[in-house]
Amino acid sequence: MKITKDYRFIGKATPRKDAAEIVTGKATYIEDVELPRMLHGKVLRSPYPHGLIKKIDTSRAENSRGVRAVLTYKNVPEWKTGTPRHVRVLDKKVKFVGDAVALVAAETEEMAMDALAHIEVEYEQLPAVYDVEQAIKSDAPQLYDEFPGNLMPLDVPVFGPRTLSSIVLGDVEKGFGASDFIAEGTGSYENIANPLPLEPPGVIAEWSGPNSLTVWSATQSASWHRFIMLSKMGFPDIRTISTQCGGSFGSKNYSAQPMFYAAALAKSTDRPVKVCFSKEEHFGAFVLRLGSRFRGKVGIKKDGTVMAVQGEWLVDTGAFSDMAQAQIAVGLGELQLMLKCANWDINTKLVCTNRNASGVVRGFGGQELESALIPILMQTLEQGNIDPVEFFKKNYVKPGQGYYWRDGNHWVSKSKDYTEAFERGAQTFGWAEKWKGWLKPSAVNNSKRVGVGVGVHGNADVGEDVSEAYVRLNPDATVTIHACVAESGMGQRSSLCKMVAETLKLPLERVNITPPDSLINPFDFGLVGSRGTYAVGSAVISAAEDAKEKLFKMAEDVLEAAPDDLDSEDGMVFVKGSPDKGVPWRSVIGLMHTCTGFGRFEPDYSVPNFIAMFVEVEVDVETGKLDLLRVVTATDVGQIIDPPSLAGQLHGSIGSAGIDTAIFEESVLDGNSGHMLNLNMMDYKWRSFAELPRFDNTILETPIQTHRYKAIGVGEVSTSPGPSAVFMAASNAVGKRLEGYPLTPDKILEALGKINL
Amino acid sequence: MKAFKHITANSVEEAIALIRTHNGKACLIAGGTDLLGVLKDEILPDYPAAVINIKTIPELDHIKKNNDGLKIGPLTKLADVVAHPLIKKRFSCLSQAAAAVATPEIRNMATLGGNLCQDTRCWYYRYPQHVGGRIMCHRKGKGPCQAVKGDNRYHAIMGAKVCFAVCPSDTAIALSALDAELEITGSQGVRNVSLNEFFTTLGNILKPDELLTNIQIPYPPKGAKQAFLKFTLRKPVDFAIASVASVITMQDGICKAARIVLGAVAPTPVRATDAEASIIGKAADGVVIEEAAEAAMAGAKPMRMNAYKVEITKTLIKRALLSIFQ
Amino acid sequence: MADRTDQRRDSIVLIVNDVTHEFGIGDHRYQVAACDTLAKTLRETLGLSGTKVGCNQGACGSCTVLLDGIPILSCMTLTVECDGKQITTIEGLQNKETGKLDEIQQAFIDHSAFQCGFCTPGIIMASRALLNKNPSPTETDIKDALSGHFCRCISHYQVVEALQTITEKKKK
Ligand SMILES: Cc1cc2nc3c(=O)[nH]c(=O)nc-3n(C[C@@H](O)[C@@H](O)[C@H](O)COP(=O)(O)OP(=O)(O)OC[C@H]3O[C@@H](n4cnc5c(N)ncnc54)[C@H](O)[C@@H]3O)c2cc1C
Ligand code: SF4
Ligand code: FES
Ligand code: FES
């Protein structure tokens, strides 16, 4: 059923509302914001991976030119972030190279930098640990007194009292007993890659009273930013404003560290303070992906039925946990969506180590878990000679089937069947012709071996968390959406305007949305997961419907007709069927009045979305170089809202620490000194225009009944199946089981027996 | 960036005089694409008091034909080297090497002289001051080489003893294969050195008050064929993991003369003399090529993490020779 | 205090988007220090914040502006070395009289050739330089010309498409 053609805007490419600002350079990002009397904050960072500050002398820095404040662990506010709360603004103990030691606010950035050089610190160095399994040994250096064994608590109720931290179901022994093929081993996805939005993180903070803080930041979720910082900062009155955000991919949801620094410095100077990280700091002291190691066992039957999954998931969060428990919960849920299985026994350990911390990154747990586990799963498919496309088609969760989601509750899918989408994707890709069996290249040209791989990923986050919105009808037949939605690249602010314009049958240019400011908007959890279209969209649409209902109620007397018999188009209200006898909104609403509707979306975890990704790679067996030739995504979005924005979300699977974490993306940590060695955009590898794979999206539009426009999003799922699909393709290309990510030439040449490491 | 004074030099003599008056506390800036990175990150304990701009010296930016070959001024932009028709035709490996540097914008700014004189890219050496402090090492005059026990995936596989950083310059490899000669001018006068004499294990032979003032490239023998191959993880931006430049003269199917130079394998460009010897006088075939690659790498002593570079370099040598022989 | 002057002159002239600016060299707010990059001068001293600084390391292309028509990285350029030069930034592409957008800006709007938009000014400037030099570039020419531009959102496909429609329109 295709209904796109009946819509004015939905499903059609319309220019982004902020397009002109972006292409003319007028869009205002955090670095572009200048406030009167604003100071600049800079951070002195630790040279050691682990140590205690024995002595810190700031007197010279305080007297340095232009300096207005110097803060150390001795005089910062008692705020705490982390999950559970365990990370102070500054601490006496440093836990990674680059950890914050002191803060300076000065009239200019240069003056702040100059002052940093005048802070004298004496440290007592402590031994450090970088590997998860080393860290949990009894004699390992301890990062926190409160977390013995470097084990972070998993029973933090991030998603309520039953928050998922393990999957124990059925009887795995029985399951293995009934399996035809069993594989056991360790898979690791430990690139600790950086989502690396182009714009580094930044925050400006200003106190307008002792308890009243305004924060401008590059974030993708302004009201959540407020919500989450409230409890971290002892519940001051916080107003958060999102500037245009130069990319986030989860990482800038709330920038706790820069926010703490700016707010602390602003407090002690009583002036606005801007803290924008440099790219080096962005690499060395901001959000990374979780490290993920899975040690375990998978059993399947000849027909591809998964009989048992058992193992230990070791999650490395670096120097502190920032929502790692939440990612574990979601990751375990996502694994069950990808793999139906009756018998599970997966336990998790969350471990802290002496490196820059992990945080929120697109993929959110599931990408990390699956990328580590799939190499083991692949071996069972190899033993059984099972086509992975058939396997994934068979094993993802279909409507009517169940899974435990992040809240620990059992949910039954009310989503749709994605099998057709996957099959279409396979067709577009030419899977049937290219698939030659496990560890077999699909083509050989001299030293070049071509291989194919596939991955499937599901997520029940399209309906996660709460969204609220007001839609205000103005007498001049314009509409203002009040929703706390930031723009970090998804085009959602524009898409919401489209949904409202469609609902109210108004020209798109008559619909606008308020700035992402927590003071003027109701609550919205923000653009996390894939919830923008479904959750935020539903709230905004129902606010529009509510406003329309009110409008018709008001028009009852004017038009002498029951509200149900009324319709509105282009700012006129009329009796259905007689658009020529309408009255303008202003006659109904009144010139000095407005008409406002309210909408709310309540969480619902019963609508998982899925994506399949097919990849073709080429490996040069003489150099070990891996090239990505082709990507085909396959999904079903119910109804496309804006084709270019959707394409962008899917193409984005290459960036933001997605597909390329199987090819060349990684943060390189020096195992002796704890330094992050590739803190620059030469040594940290990213994909350029010169090496783009052919990229096709196969998108079905099977209406999803629970959304007004039958639509759901895909932003979060798009990156996740990529790394393991490439891993599979590369293994098939070279005819060898490979090991680890990213598959750089050294790893491939080693697997081929050409070098001994 | 931390403050410095900026001075514009209008002639070579003036530049030298300026360096001298600043007693080693001054440095030269050409395109600035390397130097500004070094200064922004404050990777060295010494920070210059003055930066002397040499882009304003008119006689250093030129590409001139003369009887012996081609004279290129060190201030010539890499983009101009790439676009020059004669370089493309007669010195193609230089043209290819220059085109393989960095990105289009950088090639519009970067100079050939700066490319030869650029500082090393060892990631310990380049660690920024502002994320916990610069890392000291042998090359900076304090402490051991960090790469020996550390992550040495990009470091030297031969010819290194104290500092294992590799020569980052792509054009140096091509210029060495082309047997280029460099003219150096200092307060003591002018001296000429071959390209390979220019590079040392810890950088180059320039004295503090010396400038690179000319690059002279002889015409390769008639009928000589050239190749430049660079291996990187990605086409743009990346420095070489390994590179090969070769200039080979064939006569009646027999190799008469050969220069094969390897890049990113050692602190300096490395002439693979054993490989050259192994092909001279021979007709090209698969076995000869194989032997040449093995000979070139016979002395390789990879570090803990970079044995793959040996394999890759071998492959590049083979491919370079194959492209020439075919 | 460190010396931030230029020994040879006490002022410089920049012609930015056809407007001539004269700056004293020094450390005051409206002066240019010897160590100031062009990116800093454009953004902070002239308030032309459309030029973005992504890496400040010469490796992402987001700070690209045209210097005498040639695309260069403003984060790796000293302002004092631009004396007398013509500089074009993203703010200078629109037609001054009519306000009409440059054809590339328009094509980027029509194709939504951006996501977060942080890389966009740099990419547009490099594209402008490409089309000035070569009005009908091939797909490979476009990709090569933009190969130094990082876009983490992966807008590459839409950027290439936008630029191709401009060249196709011209062919007609
Ligand atoms: C993102 C990025 C990628 C890069 N990729 C590559 C690459 O792939 N391959 C590669 O080879 N390089 C690469 N580079 C390094 C690049 O900076 C050099 O290639 C460039 O050619 C340096 O030239 P420049 O004129 O900008 O040098 P500058 O930065 O001006 O100078 C570099 C050094 O040389 C000295 N110097 C310059 N000219 C002279 C002279 N005539 N006499 C004496 N000393 C002089 C300067 O004092 C300075 O110490 C890359 C750089 C960046 C930022
Ligand atoms: S390789 Fe050279 S530059 Fe790098 S750490 Fe060792 S001594 Fe220093
Ligand atoms: S900001 Fe100049 S190249 Fe990245
Ligand atoms: S659009 Fe976000 S970096 Fe290019």
PDB file of C-alpha atoms and ligand atoms in Angstrom, chain A residues 198 681, chain B residues 40, chain C residues 39 52-64 73-76 148, ligand 3:
ATOM      1  CA  LEU A 198      33.629  17.329  13.156  1.00  0.00           C
ATOM      2  CA  MET A 681      42.974  13.642  12.116  1.00  0.00           C
TER       3      MET A 681
ATOM      4  CA  LYS B  40      50.484  24.747  17.825  1.00  0.00           C
TER       5      LYS B  40
ATOM      6  CA  ALA C  39      40.964  31.328  10.534  1.00  0.00           C
ATOM      7  CA  LYS C  52      34.663  26.620  10.580  1.00  0.00           C
ATOM      8  CA  VAL C  53      37.589  25.203  12.485  1.00  0.00           C
ATOM      9  CA  GLY C  54      37.166  21.470  12.866  1.00  0.00           C
ATOM     10  CA  CYS C  55      40.630  20.164  13.618  1.00  0.00           C
ATOM     11  CA  ASN C  56      42.974  23.136  13.636  1.00  0.00           C
ATOM     12  CA  GLN C  57      45.562  20.614  12.391  1.00  0.00           C
ATOM     13  CA  GLY C  58      45.347  21.007   8.622  1.00  0.00           C
ATOM     14  CA  ALA C  59      43.620  17.683   8.231  1.00  0.00           C
ATOM     15  CA  CYS C  60      39.882  18.207   7.827  1.00  0.00           C
ATOM     16  CA  GLY C  61      39.368  20.965   5.267  1.00  0.00           C
ATOM     17  CA  SER C  62      36.563  22.671   7.174  1.00  0.00           C
ATOM     18  CA  CYS C  63      38.469  25.964   7.382  1.00  0.00           C
ATOM     19  CA  THR C  64      39.004  26.203   3.610  1.00  0.00           C
ATOM     20  CA  LEU C  73      43.444  25.986   4.835  1.00  0.00           C
ATOM     21  CA  SER C  74      42.949  29.081   6.930  1.00  0.00           C
ATOM     22  CA  CYS C  75      43.934  27.233  10.107  1.00  0.00           C
ATOM     23  CA  MET C  76      47.428  26.625   8.712  1.00  0.00           C
ATOM     24  CA  GLY C 148      40.837  16.601   1.949  1.00  0.00           C
TER      25      GLY C 148
HETATM   26  S1  FES D   3      40.345  23.186  10.667  1.00  0.00           S
HETATM   27 FE1  FES D   3      41.766  23.671   9.165  1.00  0.00          FE
HETATM   28  S2  FES D   3      42.032  21.772   8.221  1.00  0.00           S
HETATM   29 FE2  FES D   3      40.786  21.225   9.900  1.00  0.00          FE
END
